[in-house]
Tab-separated table of C-alpha atoms in Angstrom:
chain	number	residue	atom	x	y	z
A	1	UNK	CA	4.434	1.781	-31.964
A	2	UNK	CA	1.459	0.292	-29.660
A	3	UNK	CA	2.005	-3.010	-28.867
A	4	UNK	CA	-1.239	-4.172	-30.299
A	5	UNK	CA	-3.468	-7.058	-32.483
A	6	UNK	CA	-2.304	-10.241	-33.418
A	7	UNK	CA	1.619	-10.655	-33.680
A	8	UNK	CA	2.753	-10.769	-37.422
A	9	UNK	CA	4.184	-14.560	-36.131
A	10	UNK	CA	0.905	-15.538	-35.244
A	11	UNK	CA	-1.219	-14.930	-37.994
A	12	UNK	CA	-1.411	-18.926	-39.089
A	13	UNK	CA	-2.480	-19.384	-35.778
A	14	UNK	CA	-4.980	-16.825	-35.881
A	15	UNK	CA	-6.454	-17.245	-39.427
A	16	UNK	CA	-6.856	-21.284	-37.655
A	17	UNK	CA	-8.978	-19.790	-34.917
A	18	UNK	CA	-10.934	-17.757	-36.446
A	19	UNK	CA	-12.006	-20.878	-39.337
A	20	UNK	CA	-12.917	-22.679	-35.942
A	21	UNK	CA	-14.902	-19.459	-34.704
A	22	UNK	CA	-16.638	-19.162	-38.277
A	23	UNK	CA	-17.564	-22.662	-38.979
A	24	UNK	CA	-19.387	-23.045	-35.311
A	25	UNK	CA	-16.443	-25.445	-33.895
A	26	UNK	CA	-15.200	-23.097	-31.261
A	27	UNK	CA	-14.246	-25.184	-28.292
A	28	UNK	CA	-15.528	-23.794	-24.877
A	29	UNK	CA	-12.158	-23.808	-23.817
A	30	UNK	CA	-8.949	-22.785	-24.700
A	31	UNK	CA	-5.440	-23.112	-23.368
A	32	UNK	CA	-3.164	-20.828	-25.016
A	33	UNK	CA	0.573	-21.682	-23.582
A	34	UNK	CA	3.740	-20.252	-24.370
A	35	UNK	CA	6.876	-18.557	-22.029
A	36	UNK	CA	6.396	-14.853	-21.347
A	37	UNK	CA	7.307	-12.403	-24.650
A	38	UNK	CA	6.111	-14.670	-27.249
A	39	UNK	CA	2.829	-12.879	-27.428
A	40	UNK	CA	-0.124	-14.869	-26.477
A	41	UNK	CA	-1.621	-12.007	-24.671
A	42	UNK	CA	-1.979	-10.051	-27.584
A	43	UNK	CA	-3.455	-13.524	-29.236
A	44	UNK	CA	-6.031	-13.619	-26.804
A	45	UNK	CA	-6.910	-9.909	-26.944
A	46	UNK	CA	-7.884	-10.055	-30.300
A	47	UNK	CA	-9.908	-13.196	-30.089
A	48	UNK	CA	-12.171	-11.848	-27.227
A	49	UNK	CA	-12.910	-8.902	-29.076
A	50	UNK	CA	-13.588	-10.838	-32.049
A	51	UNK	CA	-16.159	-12.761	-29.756
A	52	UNK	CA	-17.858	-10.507	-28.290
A	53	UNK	CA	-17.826	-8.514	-31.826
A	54	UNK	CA	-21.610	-8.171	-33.089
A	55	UNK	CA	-20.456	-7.858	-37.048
A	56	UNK	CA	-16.777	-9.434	-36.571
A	57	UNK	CA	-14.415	-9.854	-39.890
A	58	UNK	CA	-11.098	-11.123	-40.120
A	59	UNK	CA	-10.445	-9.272	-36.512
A	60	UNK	CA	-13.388	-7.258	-34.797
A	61	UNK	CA	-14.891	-3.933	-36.370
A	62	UNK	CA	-13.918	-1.933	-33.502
A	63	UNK	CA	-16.716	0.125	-34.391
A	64	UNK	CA	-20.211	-1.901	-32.912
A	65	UNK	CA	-21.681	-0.973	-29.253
A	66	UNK	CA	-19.996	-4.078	-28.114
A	67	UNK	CA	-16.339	-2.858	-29.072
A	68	UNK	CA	-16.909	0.555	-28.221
A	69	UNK	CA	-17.640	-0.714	-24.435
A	70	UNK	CA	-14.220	-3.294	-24.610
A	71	UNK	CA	-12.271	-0.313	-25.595
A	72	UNK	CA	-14.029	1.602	-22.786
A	73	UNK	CA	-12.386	-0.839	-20.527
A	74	UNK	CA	-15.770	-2.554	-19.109
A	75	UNK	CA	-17.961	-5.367	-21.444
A	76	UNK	CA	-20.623	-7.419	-19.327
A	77	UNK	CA	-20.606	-10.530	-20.703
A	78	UNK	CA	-16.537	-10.224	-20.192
A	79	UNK	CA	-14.688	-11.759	-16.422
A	80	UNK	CA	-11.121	-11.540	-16.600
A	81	UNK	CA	-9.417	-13.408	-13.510
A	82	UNK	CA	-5.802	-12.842	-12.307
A	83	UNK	CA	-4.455	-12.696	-8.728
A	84	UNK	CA	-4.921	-9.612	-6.879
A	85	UNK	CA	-2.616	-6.693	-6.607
A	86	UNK	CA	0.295	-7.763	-4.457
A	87	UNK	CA	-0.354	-11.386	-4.711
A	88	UNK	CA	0.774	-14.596	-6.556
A	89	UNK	CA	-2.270	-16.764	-6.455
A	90	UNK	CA	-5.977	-16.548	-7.625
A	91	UNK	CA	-7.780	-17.825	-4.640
A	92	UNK	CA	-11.242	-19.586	-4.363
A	93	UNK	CA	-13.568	-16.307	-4.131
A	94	UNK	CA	-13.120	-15.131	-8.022
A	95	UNK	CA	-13.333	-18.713	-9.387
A	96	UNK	CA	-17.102	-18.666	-7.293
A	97	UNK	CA	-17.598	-15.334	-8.814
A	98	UNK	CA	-16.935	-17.299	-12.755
A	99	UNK	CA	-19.606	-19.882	-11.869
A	100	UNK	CA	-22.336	-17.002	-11.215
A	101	UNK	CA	-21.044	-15.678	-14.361
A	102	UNK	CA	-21.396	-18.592	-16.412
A	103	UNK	CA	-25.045	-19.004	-15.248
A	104	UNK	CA	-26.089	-15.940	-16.226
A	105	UNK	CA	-27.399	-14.707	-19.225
A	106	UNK	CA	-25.409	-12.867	-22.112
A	107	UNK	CA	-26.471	-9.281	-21.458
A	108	UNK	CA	-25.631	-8.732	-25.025
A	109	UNK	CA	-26.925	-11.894	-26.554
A	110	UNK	CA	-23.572	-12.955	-28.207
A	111	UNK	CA	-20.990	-15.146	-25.791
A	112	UNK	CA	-19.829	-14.860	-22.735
A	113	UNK	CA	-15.751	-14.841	-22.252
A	114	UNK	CA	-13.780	-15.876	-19.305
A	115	UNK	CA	-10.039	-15.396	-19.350
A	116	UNK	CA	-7.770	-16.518	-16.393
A	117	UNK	CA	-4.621	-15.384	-16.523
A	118	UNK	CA	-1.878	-16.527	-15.311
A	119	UNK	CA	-3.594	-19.912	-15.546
A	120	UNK	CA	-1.331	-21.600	-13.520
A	121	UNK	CA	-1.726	-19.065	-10.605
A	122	UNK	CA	-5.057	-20.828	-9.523
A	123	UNK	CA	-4.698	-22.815	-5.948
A	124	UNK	CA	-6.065	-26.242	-5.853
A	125	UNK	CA	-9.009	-25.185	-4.495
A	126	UNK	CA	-9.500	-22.342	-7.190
A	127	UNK	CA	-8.852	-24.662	-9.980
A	128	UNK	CA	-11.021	-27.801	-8.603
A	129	UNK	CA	-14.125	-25.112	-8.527
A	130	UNK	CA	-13.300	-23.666	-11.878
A	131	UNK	CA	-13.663	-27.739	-13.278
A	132	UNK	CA	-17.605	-27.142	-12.325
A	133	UNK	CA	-17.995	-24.462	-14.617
A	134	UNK	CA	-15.563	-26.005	-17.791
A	135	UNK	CA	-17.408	-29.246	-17.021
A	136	UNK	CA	-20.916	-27.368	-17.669
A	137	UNK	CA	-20.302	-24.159	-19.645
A	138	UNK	CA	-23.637	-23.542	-21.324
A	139	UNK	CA	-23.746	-22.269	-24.924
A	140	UNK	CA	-22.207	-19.161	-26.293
A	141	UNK	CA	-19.467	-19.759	-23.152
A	142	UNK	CA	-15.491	-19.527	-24.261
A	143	UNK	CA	-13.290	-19.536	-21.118
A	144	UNK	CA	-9.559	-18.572	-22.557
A	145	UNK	CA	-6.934	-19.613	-20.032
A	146	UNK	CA	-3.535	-18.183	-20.457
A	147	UNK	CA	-0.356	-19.936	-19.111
A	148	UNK	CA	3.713	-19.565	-19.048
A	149	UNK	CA	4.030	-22.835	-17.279
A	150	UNK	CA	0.879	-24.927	-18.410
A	151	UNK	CA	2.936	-27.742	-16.082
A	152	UNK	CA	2.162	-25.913	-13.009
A	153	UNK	CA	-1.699	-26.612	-13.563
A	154	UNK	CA	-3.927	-29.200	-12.381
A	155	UNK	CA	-3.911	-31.990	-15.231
A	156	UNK	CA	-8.007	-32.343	-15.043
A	157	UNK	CA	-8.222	-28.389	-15.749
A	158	UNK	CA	-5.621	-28.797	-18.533
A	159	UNK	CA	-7.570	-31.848	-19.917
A	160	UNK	CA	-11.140	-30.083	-20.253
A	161	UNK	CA	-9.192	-27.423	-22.515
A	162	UNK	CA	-7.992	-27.793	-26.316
A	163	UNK	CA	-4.878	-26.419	-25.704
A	164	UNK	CA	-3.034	-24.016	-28.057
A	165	UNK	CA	1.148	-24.342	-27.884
A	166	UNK	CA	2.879	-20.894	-29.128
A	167	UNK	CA	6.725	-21.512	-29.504
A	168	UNK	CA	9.613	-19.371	-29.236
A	169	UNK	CA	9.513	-17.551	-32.584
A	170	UNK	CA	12.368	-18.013	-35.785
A	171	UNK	CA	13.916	-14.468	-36.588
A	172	UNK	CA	13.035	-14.509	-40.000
A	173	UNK	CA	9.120	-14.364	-38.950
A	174	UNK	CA	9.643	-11.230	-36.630
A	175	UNK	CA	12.693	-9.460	-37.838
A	176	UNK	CA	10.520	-6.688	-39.401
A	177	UNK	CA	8.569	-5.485	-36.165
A	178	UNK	CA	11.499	-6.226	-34.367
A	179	UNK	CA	13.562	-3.754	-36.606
A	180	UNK	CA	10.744	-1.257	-36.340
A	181	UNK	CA	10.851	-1.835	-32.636
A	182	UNK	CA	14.823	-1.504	-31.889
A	183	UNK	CA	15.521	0.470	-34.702
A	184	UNK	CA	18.520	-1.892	-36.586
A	185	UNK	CA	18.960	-5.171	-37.651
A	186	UNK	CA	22.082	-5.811	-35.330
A	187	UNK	CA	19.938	-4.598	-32.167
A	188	UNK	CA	16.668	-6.584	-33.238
A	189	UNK	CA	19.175	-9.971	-34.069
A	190	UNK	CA	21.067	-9.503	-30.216
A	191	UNK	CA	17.984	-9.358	-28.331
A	192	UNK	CA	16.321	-12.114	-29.780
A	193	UNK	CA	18.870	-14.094	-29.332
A	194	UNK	CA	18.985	-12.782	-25.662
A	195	UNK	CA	15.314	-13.418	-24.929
A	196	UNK	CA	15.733	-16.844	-26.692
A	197	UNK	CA	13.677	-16.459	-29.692
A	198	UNK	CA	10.352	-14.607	-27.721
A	199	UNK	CA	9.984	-10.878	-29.559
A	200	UNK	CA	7.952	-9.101	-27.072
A	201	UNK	CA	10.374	-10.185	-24.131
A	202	UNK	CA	13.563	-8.984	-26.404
A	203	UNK	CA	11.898	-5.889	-26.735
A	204	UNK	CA	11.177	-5.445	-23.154
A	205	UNK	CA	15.331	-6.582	-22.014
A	206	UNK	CA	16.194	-4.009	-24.951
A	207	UNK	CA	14.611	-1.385	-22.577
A	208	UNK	CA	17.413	1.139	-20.978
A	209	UNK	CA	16.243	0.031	-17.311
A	210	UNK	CA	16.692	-3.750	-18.154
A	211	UNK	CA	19.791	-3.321	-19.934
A	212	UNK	CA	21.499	-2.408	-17.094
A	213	UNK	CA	20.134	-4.933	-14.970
A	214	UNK	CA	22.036	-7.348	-16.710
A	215	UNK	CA	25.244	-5.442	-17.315
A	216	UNK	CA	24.680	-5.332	-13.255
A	217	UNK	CA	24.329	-9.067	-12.697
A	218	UNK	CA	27.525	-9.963	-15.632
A	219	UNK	CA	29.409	-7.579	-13.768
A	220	UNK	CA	28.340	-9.556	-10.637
A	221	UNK	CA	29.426	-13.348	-11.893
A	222	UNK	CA	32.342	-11.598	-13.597
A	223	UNK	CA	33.466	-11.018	-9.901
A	224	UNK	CA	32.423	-14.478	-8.722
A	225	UNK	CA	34.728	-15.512	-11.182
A	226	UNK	CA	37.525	-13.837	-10.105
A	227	UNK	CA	36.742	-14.565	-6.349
A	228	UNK	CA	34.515	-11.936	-4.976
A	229	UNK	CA	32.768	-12.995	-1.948
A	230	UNK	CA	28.986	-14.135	-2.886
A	231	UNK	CA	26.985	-12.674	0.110
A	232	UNK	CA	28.450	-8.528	-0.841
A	233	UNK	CA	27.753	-9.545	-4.331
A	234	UNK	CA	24.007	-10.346	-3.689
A	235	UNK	CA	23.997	-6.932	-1.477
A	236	UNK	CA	24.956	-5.041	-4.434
A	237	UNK	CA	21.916	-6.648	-6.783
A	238	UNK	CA	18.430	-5.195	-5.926
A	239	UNK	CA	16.454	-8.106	-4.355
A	240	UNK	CA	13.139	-6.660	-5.684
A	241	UNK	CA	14.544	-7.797	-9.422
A	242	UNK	CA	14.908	-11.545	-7.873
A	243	UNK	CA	12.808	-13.026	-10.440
A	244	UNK	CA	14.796	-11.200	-13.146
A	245	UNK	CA	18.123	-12.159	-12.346
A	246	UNK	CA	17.110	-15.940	-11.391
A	247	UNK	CA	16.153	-15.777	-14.999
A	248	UNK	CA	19.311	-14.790	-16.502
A	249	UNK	CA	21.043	-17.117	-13.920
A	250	UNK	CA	18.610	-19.435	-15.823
A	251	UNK	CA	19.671	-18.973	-19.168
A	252	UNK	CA	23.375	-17.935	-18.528
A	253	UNK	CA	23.465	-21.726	-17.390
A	254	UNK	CA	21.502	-23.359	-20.286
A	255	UNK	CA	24.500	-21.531	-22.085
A	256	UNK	CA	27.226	-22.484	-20.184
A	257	UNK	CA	25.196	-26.258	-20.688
A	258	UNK	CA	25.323	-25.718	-24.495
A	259	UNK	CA	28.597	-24.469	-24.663
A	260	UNK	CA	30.386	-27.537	-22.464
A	261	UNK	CA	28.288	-29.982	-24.569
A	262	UNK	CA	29.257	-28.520	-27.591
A	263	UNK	CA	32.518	-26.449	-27.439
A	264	UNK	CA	30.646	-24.609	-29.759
A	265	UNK	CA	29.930	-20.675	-29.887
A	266	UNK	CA	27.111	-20.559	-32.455
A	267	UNK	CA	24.787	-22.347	-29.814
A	268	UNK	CA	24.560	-19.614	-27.592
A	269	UNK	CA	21.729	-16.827	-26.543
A	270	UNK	CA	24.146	-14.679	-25.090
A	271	UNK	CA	27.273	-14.760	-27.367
A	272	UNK	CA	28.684	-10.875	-25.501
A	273	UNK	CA	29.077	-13.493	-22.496
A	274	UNK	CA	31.235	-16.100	-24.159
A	275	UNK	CA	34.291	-15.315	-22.101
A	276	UNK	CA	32.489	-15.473	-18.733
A	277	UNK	CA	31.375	-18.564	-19.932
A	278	UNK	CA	34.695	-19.960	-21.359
A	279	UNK	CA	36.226	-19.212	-17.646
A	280	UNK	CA	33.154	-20.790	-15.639
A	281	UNK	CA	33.805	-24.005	-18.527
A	282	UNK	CA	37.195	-24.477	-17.356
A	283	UNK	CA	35.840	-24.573	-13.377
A	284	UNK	CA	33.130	-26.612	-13.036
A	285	UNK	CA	31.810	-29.424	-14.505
A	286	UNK	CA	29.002	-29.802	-16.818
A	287	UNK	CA	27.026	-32.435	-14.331
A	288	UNK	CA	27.794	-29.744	-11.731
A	289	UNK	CA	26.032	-27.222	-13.428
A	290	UNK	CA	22.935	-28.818	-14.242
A	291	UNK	CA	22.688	-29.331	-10.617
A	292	UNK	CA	22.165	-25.689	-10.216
A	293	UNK	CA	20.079	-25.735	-12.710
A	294	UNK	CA	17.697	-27.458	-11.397
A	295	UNK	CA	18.027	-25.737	-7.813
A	296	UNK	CA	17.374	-21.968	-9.592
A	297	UNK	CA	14.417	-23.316	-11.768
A	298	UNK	CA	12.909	-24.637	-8.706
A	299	UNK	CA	13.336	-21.298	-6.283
A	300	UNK	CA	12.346	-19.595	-9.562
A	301	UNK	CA	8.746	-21.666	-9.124
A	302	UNK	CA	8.887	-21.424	-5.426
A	303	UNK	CA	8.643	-17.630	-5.408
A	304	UNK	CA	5.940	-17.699	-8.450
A	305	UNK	CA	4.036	-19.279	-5.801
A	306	UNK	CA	4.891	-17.507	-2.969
A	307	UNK	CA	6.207	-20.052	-1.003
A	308	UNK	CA	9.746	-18.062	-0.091
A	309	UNK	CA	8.974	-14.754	0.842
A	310	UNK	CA	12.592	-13.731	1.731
A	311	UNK	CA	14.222	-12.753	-1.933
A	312	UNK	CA	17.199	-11.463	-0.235
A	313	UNK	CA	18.082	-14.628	1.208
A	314	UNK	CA	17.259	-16.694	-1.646
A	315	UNK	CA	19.417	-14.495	-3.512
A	316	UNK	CA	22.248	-14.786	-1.557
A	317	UNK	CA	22.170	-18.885	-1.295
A	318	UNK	CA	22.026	-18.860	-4.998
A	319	UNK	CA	25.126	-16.638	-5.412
A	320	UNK	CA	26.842	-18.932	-2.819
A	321	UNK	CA	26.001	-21.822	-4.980
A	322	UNK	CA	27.489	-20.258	-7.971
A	323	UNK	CA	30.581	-19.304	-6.381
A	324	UNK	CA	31.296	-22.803	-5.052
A	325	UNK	CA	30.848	-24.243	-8.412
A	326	UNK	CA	33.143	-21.753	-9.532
A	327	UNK	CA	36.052	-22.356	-7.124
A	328	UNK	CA	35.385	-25.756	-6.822
């Protein structure tokens, strides 16, 4: 099945925006935040060919010269922005290239649609000329920022926008596509626990490739645990997956958090790992690990950015973190 169209979780949200749309009380900006996997892409999607729809219903016809050229992959009075192949940030050049845009003329006579995405992958100097343009959009203008981290943007550029928070999603609401997607109940129930309640990312850990990622890195801190030196261990992992296994480092800890808090099992994402975590419990304590918490969200950011551009190393001082924790 296509991943396509508005989410079956989001259609309240939807049915809201397109009231807005209808009744002529579109903002000319929207921030549409939420982490990675909940869907917001395929949110957005939908709205801009709804926009730039010349007879639009509930979602676009699909059928109009104007949705016949989005499907072809080019619309003119569309600019999508997003950092260039290979790199982390938009820079200034593309953000100068929205401001033409803006002052043009709808070649179609309907709106004209911006999206940025990631939205929190602008530099400074990106976002500070984007403010021109969301200062002084013109009519028929909807820019459509997307964002994991709306944090990690400048607070004037999140202030101009009416932002749109999409939360981590109850099981009830997507247990049907996630059943069509994974095929039982039992799968669809583990990996949404797993990806923390976001569908699209459950989906994508499901994936054969992914699942042994992270039978790779629990075999890893399973050998932490029992005193494996940390440097082989990060030799073993595959440094190009850096970002993927500072993010189940990530949630591994918020469990291991939950778990010393609580004592209890039912509060974890990853209940398979309970007797990792039950081991790591009895070794460190639970000040200790929101220490490294803190450190593995923060080299998480850093190489978002760009600013480490050794993964290897930042792999293997993260490892060597763990481990002392451990044997500590």
């Amino acid at each position: 099945m296509a991943l396509t169209g508005v989410m079956p979780w989001h259609q309240a949200t939807w049915q809201h925006l397109t009231r807005l749309a209808d009744g002529g009380r579109m903002p000319h900006a929207l921030l549409i935040h939420g982490a990675h996997g909940v869907g917001k892409e395929h949110l957005a999607e939908a709205l801009i060919a709804r926009t730039l729809c010349a007879s639009p219903a509930d979602q676009a016809c699909g059928h109009c010269h104007s949705c016949s050229m989005l499907a072809s992959g080019y619309h003119p009075d569309l600019l999508r922005v997003s950092p260039e192949e290979g790199k982390r940030q938009i820079r200034i050049d593309p953000i100068r290239e929205v401001n033409r845009f803006v002052s043009q003329t709808a070649q179609q006579g309907g709106y004209r649609v911006i999206v940025v995405s990631p939205a929190e992958a602008m530099n400074v100097a990106a976002a500070n000329a984007l403010l021109k343009s969301l200062e002084e959009p013109g009519d028929k203008t909807l820019f459509i920022l997307l964002s994991d981290v709306p944090s990690r943007m400048l607070a004037t550029i999140r202030s101009r926008c009416q932002q749109w928070s999409l939360p981590s999603v109850a099981f009830e609401a997507c247990r049907g596509w996630l059943i069509e997607q994974l095929g039982s109940a039992d799968e669809a129930y583990f990996w949404w626990q797993v990806a923390g309640g976001l569908p699209l990312l459950a989906v994508e850990l499901a994936a054969p490739e992914e699942r042994a990622l992270r039978h790779q890195i629990h075999d890893s801190f399973e050998q932490l645990v029992r005193g494996a030196e940390p440097v082989s261990e990060a030799a073993r992992l595959d440094r190009q997956a850096i970002d993927a296994i500072l993010w189940y480092g990530i949630a591994w800890l918020e469990d291991l958090i939950r778990l010393g808090l609580s004592g209890e099992a039912a509060v974890l994402h990853n209940p398979d790992l309970e007797p990792l975590y039950r081991q790591a419990v009895k070794n460190g304590r639970v000040q200790d690990w929101f220490r490294l918490l803190d450190y593995a969200r923060e080299q998480r950011r850093l190489l978002a950015v760009g600013a480490n551009p050794n993964p290897q190393l930042v792999l293997e001082a993260w490892l060597v973190r763990w481990a002392a924790l451990l044997r500590s």
